[in-house]
Coordinates of C-alpha atoms and ligand atoms in Angstrom, one line a residue:
X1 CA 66.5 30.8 -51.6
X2 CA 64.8 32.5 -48.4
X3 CA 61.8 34.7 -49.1
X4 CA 61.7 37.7 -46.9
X5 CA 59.5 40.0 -46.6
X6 CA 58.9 43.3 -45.1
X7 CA 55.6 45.2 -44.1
X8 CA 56.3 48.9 -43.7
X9 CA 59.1 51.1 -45.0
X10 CA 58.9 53.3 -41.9
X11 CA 61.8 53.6 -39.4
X12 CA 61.7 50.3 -38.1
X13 CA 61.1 48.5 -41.6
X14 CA 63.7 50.5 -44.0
X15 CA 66.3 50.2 -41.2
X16 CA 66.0 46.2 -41.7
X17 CA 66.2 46.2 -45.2
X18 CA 68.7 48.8 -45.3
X19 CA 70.9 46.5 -43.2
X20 CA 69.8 43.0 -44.9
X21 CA 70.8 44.6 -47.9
X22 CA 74.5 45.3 -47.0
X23 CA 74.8 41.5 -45.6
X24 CA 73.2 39.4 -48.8
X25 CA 74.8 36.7 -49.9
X26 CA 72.3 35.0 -52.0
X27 CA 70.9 33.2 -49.8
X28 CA 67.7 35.3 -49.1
X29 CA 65.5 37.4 -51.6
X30 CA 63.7 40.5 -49.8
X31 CA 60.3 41.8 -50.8
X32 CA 59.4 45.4 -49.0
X33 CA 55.6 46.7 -49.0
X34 CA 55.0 50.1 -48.5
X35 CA 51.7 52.5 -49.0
X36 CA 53.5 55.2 -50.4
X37 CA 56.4 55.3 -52.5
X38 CA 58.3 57.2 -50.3
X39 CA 59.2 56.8 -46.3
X40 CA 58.2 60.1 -44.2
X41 CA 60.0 61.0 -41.1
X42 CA 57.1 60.7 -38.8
X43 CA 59.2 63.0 -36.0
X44 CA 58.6 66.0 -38.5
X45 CA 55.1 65.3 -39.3
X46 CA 53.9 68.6 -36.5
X47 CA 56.2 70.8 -39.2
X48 CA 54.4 69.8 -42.0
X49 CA 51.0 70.7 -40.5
X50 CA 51.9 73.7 -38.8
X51 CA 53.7 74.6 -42.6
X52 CA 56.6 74.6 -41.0
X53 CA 58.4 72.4 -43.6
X54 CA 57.2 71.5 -46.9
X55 CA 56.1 67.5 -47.0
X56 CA 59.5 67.4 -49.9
X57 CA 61.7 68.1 -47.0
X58 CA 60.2 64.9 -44.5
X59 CA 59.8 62.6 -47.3
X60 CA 62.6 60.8 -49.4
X61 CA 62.0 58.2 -52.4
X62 CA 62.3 54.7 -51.5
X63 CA 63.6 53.5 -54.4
X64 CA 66.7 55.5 -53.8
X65 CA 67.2 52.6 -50.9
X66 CA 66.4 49.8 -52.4
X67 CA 68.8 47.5 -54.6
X68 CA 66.7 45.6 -57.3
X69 CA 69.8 43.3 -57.0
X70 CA 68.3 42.1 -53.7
X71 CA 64.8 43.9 -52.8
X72 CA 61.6 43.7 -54.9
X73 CA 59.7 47.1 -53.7
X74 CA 55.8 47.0 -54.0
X75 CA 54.2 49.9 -53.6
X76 CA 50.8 48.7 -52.4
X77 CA 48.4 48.4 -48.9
X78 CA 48.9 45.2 -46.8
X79 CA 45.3 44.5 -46.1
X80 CA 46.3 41.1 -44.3
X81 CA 48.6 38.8 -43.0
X82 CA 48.5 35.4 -41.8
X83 CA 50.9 34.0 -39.7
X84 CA 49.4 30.2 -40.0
X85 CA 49.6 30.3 -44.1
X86 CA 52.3 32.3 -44.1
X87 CA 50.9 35.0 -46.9
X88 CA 50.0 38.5 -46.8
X89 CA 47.4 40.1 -48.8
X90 CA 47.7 43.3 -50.6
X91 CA 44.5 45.5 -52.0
X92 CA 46.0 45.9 -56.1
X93 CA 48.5 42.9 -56.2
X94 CA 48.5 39.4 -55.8
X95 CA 48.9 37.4 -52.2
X96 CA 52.6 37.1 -51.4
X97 CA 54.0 33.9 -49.3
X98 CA 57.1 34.3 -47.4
X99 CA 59.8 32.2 -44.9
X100 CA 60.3 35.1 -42.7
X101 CA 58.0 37.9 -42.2
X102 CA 58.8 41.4 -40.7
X103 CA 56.0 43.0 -39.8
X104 CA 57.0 47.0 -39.6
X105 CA 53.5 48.9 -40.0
X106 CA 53.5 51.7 -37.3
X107 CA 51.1 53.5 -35.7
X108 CA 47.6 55.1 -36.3
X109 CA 45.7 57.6 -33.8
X110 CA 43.9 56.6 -30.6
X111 CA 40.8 58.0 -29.4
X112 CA 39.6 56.1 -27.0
X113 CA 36.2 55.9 -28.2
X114 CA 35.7 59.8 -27.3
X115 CA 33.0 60.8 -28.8
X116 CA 33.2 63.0 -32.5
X117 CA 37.1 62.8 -32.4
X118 CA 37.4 60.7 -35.2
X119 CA 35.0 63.1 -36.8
X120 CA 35.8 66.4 -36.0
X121 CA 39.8 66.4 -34.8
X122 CA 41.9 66.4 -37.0
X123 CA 44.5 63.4 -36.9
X124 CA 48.5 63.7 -37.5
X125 CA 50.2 60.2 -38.0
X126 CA 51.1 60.4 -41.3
X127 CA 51.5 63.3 -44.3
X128 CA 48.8 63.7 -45.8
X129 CA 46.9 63.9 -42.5
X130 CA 49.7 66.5 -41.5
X131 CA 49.4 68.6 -45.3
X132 CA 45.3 68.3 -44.3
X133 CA 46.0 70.0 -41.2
X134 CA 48.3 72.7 -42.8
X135 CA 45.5 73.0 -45.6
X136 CA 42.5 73.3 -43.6
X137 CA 44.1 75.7 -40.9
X138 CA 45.1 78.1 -44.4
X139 CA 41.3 77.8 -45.2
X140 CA 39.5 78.6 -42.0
X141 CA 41.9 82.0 -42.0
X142 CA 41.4 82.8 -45.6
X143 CA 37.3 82.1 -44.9
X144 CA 37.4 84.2 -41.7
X145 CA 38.2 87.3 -44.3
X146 CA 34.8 87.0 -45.9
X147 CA 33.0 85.9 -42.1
X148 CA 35.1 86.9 -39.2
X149 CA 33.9 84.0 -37.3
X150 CA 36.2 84.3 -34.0
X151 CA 36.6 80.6 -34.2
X152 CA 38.4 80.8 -37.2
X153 CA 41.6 82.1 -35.1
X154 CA 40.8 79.5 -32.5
X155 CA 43.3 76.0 -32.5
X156 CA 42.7 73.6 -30.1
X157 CA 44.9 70.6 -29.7
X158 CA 43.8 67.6 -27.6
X159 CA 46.6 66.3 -26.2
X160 CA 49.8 68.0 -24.5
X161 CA 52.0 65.0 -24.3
X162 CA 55.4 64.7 -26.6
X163 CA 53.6 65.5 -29.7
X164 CA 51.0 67.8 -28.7
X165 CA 54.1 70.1 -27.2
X166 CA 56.1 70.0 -30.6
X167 CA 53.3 70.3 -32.5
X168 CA 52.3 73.8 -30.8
X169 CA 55.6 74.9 -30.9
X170 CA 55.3 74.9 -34.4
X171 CA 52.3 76.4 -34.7
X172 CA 53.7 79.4 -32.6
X173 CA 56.0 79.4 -35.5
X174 CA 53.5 79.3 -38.1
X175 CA 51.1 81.9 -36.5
X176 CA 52.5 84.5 -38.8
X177 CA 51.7 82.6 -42.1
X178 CA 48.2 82.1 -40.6
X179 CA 47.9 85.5 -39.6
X180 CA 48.6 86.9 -43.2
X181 CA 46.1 84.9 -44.3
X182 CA 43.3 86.3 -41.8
X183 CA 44.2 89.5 -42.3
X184 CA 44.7 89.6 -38.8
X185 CA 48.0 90.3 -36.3
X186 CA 49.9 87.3 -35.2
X187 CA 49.0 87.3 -31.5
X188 CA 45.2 87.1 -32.6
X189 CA 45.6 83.8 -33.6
X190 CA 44.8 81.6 -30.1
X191 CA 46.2 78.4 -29.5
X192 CA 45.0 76.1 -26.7
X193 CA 45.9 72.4 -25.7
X194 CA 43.5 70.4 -23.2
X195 CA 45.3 67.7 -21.9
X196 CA 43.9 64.8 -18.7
X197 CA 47.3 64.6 -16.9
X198 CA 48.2 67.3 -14.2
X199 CA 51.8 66.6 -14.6
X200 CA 53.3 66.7 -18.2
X201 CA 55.9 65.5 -19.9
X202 CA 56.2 61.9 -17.6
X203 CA 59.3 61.0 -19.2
X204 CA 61.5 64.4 -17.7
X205 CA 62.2 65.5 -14.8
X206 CA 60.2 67.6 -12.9
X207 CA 62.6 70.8 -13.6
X208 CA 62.5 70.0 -17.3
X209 CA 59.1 69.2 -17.7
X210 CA 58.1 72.3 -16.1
X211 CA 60.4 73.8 -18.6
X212 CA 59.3 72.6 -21.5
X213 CA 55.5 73.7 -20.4
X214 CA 56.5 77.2 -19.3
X215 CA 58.3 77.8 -22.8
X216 CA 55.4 76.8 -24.7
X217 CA 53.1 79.0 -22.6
X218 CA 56.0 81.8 -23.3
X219 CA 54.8 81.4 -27.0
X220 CA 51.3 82.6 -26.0
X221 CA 50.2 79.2 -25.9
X222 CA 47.3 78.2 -23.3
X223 CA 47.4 75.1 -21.8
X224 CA 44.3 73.8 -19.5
X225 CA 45.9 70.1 -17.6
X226 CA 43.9 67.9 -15.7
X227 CA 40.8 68.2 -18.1
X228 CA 39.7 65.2 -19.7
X229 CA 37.9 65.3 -23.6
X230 CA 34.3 63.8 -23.4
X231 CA 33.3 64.9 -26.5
X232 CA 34.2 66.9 -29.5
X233 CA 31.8 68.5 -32.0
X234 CA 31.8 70.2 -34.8
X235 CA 33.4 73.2 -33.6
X236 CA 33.7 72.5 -29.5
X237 CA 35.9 70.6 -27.4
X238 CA 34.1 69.3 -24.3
X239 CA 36.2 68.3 -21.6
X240 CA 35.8 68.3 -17.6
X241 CA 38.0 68.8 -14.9
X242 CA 39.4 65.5 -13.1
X243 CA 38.3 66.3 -9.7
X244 CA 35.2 68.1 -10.2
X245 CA 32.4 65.6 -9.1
X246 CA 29.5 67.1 -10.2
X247 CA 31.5 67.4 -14.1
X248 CA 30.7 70.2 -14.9
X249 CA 31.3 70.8 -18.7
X250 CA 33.4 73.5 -20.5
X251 CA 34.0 73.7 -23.9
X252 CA 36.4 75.6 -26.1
X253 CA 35.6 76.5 -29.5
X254 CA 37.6 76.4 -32.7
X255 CA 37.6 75.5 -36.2
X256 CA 40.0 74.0 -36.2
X257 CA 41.0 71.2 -33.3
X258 CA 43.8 68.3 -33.8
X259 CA 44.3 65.1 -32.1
X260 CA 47.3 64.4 -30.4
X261 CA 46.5 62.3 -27.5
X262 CA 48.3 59.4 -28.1
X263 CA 49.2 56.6 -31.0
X264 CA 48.6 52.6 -31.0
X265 CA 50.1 50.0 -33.2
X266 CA 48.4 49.0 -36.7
X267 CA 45.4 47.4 -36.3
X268 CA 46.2 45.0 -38.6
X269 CA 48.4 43.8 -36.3
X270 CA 45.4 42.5 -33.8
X271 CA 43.3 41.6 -36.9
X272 CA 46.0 38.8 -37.3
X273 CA 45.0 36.9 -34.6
X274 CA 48.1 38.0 -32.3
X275 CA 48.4 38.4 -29.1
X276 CA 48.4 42.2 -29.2
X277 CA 46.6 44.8 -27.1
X278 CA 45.9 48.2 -29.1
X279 CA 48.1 46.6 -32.4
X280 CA 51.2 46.4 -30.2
X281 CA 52.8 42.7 -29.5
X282 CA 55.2 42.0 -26.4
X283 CA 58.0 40.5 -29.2
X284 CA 60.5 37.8 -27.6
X285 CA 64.0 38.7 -26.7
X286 CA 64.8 38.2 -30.7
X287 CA 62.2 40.6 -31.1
X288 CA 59.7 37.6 -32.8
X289 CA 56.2 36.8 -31.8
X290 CA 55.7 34.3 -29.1
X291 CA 53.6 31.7 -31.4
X292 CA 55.1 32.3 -34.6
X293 CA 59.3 32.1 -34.6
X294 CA 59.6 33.0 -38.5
X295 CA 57.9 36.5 -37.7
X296 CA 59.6 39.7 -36.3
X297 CA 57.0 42.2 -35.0
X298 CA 59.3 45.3 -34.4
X299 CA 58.6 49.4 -34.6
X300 CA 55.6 51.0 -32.9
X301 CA 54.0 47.3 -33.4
X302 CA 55.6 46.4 -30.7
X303 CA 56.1 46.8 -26.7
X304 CA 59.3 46.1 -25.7
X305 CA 60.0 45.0 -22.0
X306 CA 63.2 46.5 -20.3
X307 CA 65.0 43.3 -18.8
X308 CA 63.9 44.9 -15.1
X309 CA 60.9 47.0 -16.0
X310 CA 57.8 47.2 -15.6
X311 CA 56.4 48.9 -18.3
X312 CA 57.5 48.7 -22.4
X313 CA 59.8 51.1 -23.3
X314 CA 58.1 54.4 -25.1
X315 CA 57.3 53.5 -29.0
X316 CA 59.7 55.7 -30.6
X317 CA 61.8 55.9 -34.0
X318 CA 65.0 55.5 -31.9
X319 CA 63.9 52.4 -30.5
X320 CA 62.4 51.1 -34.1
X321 CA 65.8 51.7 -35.8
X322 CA 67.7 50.1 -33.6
X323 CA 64.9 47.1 -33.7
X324 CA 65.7 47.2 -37.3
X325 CA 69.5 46.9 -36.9
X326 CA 69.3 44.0 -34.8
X327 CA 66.3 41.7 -36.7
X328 CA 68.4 42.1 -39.8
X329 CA 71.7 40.3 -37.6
X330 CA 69.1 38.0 -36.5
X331 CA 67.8 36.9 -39.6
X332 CA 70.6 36.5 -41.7
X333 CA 72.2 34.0 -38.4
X334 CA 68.6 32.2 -38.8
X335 CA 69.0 32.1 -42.7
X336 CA 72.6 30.9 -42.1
X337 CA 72.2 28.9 -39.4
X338 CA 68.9 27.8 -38.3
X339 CA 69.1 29.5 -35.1
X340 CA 68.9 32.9 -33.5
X341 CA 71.9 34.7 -32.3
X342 CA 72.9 34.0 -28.5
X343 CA 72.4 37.7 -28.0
X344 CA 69.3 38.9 -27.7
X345 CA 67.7 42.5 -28.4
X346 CA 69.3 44.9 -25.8
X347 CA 68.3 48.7 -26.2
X348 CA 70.1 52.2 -24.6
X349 CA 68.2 54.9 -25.1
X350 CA 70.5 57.6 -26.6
X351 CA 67.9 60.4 -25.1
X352 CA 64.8 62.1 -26.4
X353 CA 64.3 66.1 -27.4
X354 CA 61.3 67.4 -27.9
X355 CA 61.3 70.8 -30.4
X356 CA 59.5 73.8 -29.8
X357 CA 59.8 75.3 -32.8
X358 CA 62.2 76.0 -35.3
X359 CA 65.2 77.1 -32.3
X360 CA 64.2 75.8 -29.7
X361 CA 64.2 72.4 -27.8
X362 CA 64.6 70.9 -24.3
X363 CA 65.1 67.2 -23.1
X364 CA 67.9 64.8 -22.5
X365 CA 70.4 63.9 -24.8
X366 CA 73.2 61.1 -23.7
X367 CA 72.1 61.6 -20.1
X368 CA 72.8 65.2 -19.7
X369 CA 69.5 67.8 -19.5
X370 CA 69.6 70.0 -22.4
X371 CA 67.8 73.6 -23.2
X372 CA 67.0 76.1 -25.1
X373 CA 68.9 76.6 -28.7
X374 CA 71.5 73.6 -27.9
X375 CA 68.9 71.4 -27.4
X376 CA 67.6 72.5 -30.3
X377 CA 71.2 72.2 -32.6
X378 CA 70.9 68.4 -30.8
X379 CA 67.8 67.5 -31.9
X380 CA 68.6 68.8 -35.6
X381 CA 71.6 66.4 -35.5
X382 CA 69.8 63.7 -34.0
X383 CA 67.2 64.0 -36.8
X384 CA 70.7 64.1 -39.5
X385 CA 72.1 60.7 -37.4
X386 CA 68.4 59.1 -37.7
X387 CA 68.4 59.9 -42.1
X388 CA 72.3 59.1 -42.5
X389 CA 71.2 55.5 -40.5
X390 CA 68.1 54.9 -43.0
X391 CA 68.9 56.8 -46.2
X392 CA 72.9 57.4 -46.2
X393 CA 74.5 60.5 -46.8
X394 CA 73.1 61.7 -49.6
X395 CA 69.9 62.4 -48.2
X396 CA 71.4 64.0 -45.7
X397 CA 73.1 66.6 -47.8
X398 CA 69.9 66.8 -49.8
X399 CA 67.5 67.2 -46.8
X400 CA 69.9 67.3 -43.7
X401 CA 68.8 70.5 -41.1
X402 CA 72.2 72.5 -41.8
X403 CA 70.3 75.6 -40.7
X404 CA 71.6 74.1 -37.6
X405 CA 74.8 75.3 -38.5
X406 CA 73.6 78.8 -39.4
Ligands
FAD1 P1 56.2 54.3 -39.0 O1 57.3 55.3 -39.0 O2 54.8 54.7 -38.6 O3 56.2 53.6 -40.4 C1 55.2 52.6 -40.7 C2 55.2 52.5 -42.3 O4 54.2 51.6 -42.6 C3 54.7 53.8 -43.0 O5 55.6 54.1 -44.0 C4 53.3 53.6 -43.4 O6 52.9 54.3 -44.6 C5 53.4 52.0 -43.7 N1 52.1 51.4 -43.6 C6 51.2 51.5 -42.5 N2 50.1 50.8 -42.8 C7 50.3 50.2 -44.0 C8 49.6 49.2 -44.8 N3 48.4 48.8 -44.4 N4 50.1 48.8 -46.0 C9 51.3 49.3 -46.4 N5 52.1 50.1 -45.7 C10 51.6 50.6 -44.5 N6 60.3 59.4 -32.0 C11 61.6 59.7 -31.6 O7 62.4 58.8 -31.4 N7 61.9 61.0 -31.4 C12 61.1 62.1 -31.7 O8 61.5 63.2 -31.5 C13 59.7 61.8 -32.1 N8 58.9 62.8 -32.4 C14 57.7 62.5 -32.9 C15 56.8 63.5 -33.3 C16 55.6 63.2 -33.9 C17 54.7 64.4 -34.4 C18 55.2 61.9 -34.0 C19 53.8 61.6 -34.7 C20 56.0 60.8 -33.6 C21 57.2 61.1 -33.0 N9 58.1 60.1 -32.6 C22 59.4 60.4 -32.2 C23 57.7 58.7 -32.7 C24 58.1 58.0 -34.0 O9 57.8 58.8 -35.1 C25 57.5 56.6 -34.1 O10 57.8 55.9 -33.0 C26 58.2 55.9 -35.3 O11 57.7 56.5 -36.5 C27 57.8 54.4 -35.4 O12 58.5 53.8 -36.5 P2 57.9 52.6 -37.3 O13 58.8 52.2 -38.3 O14 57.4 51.6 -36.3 O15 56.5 53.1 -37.9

């Protein structure tokens, strides 16, 4: 019998199990490693650290997915793998060896070396990082009753890109919670984003993008583009403007400042010896690792080429299901067969909607533009389609967004 395992029960890792699952035969045993004992929708993560959402309603048992019948869960940290011997090593249990590995471990922030922003922004990729936010923003306004510090209403967010943009939406949201706190009005609470680009939002048009910006800044949201971080301390964002030569500094001050400027692949993932750049692999058409044809790297692990591009397609949990869906075909024709299928991995984007809040949205869904409270009803159901594909529907009735419907 085949010994499969599985690093990572995020979107990308549960998909694959959920679907090797529903095609065992006996042939193949499946082993699934995950930190935590549940999966987290990493799209919602911005809600639970605006406290938007409570972490209950992002977060859904794994064992509730997993058939003993077929799957062995472990609930442990991978500390390594090695594709030559063919184990992975874990931090409380034993090394495990395996026939085919699937290597699913997702992403963790980048700074680019900036300086203090590991040690003074607050990251977001996962939920306790996200309940830390919530936590710490709850503190700062209930300290600023004692010391009315000024900073204490101050958020800054580095980063304006897809997460940055949902992640203020929320906290426009969650201003009034924050605000109660401080004993303060609403609009005192300032948020500001800092971003490098000078035109957000690549991935829309330049009508939507300019959408999406303008209904954030509706909120009462400040947003300064074409500044670049240098340095964060504790307390101050540093950044200079792109085409200023002489860089002249200018800082903004906050207690509280979060990291959104962008994601890279596990570094695990490089530590293995693989040809990766920032944890992410360029996977083969059968989405395995160039050297090693018994391992699938798939998720936000890996960069996947469009057949004519030149540039991967964006990391996202679309992409990593549908990666899951297909390495689970594949691996059960190698199991069978020896051999991959003669299809390889094809992807079609089914579109991608950024939130702004709890009503409102704007991007592209099916290749039609979409705004405003329809894009947000899309993205609610798109969020439903993404738990129904993982979890089936009974998580969706127990954590679906029928507000939607409302
Ligand atoms: P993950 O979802 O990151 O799962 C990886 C899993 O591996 C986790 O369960 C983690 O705990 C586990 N793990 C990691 N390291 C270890 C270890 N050492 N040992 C054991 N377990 C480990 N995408 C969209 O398609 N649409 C959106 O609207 C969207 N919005 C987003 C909003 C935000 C705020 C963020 C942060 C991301 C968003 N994304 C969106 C991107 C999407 O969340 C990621 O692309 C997706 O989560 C990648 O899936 P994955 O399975 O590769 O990894």
């Amino acid at each position: 019998m085949k010994q499969i395992v599985v690093l990572g029960a995020g979107y990308a890792g549960l998909k694959t199990v959920h679907e090797l699952q529903r095609k065992a035969d006996g042939s193949f045993k499946i082993t699934l490693v995950n930190k935590n004992s549940y999966h987290y929708e990493a799209t919602d993560l911005h809600e639970v650290a605006a406290g938007t959402q409570p972490k209950e309603k992002i977060t859904y048992e794994i064992a509730d997915i997993v058939d003993p019948k077929v799957t062995t869960f472990i609930q442990d940290e991978v500390t390594s793998f090695d594709p030559e011997a063919k184990t992975v090593s874990l931090k409380n249990h034993d090394d495990l060896s395996y026939d085919y590995l699937v290597v699913a471990l997702g992403f963790v922030s980048e700074t680019f070396g900036i300086k203090g922003a590991e040690e003074f922004a607050l990251p977001m990729t996962n939920v306790k990082e996200a309940e830390a936010i919530h936590a710490h923003i709850l503190k700062v306004m209930d300290d600023y009753k004692q010391d009315p510090d000024p900073d204490a209403l101050n958020i800054v967010i580095a980063g304006a890109g897809f997460t940055g943009i949902e992640l203020a939406g929320a906290l426009a949201d969650g201003r009034k919670e924050y605000a109660k706190h401080a004993g303060v009005t609403p609009s005192d609470i300032k948020i500001s984003m800092v971003d490098a680009g000078t035109r957000l939002l690549p991935m829309f048009s330049d009508g939507l993008a300019e959408y999406g910006v303008n209904l954030v800044k509706s909120l009462g949201v400040d947003i300064i583009t074409d500044a670049r971080v240098q340095e964060v301390t504790d307390g101050k964002t540093i950044y200079v403007f792109g085409q200023d030569e002489e860089k002249t500094p200018y800082e903004l001050t906050a207690k509280t400042i979060i990291w959104t400027t962008g994601v890279s692949g596990n570094p695990l993932v490089d530590e293995a010896g693989l040809k990766a750049r920032r944890g992410r692999v360029i996977p083969t058409e059968h989405l395995t690792d160039a050297d090693h044809d018994n391992m699938y790297v798939i998720g936000d692990v890996a960069a996947v080429m469009p057949p004519d591009g030149q540039r991967p397609y964006p990391t996202t949990a679309q992409i990593a299901l549908a990666m899951g869906k297909y390495v689970a075909s594949d691996l059960v024709n190698v199991v069978k067969t020896g051999s991959h299928l003669n299809e390889g991995f094809v992807y079609k984007s089914l579109g991608t909607v950024a939130s702004v809040g709890n009503t409102r949205a704007f991007g592209v869904a099916l290749g039609h533009e979409t705004r405003g409270y329809m894009a947000s009803a899309t993205k609610k159901m798109i969020a439903n389609e993404s738990l129904f594909k993982i979890g089936g529907m009974k998580e969706v009735f127990k954590k679906g967004r029928f507000d939607l419907y409302h």
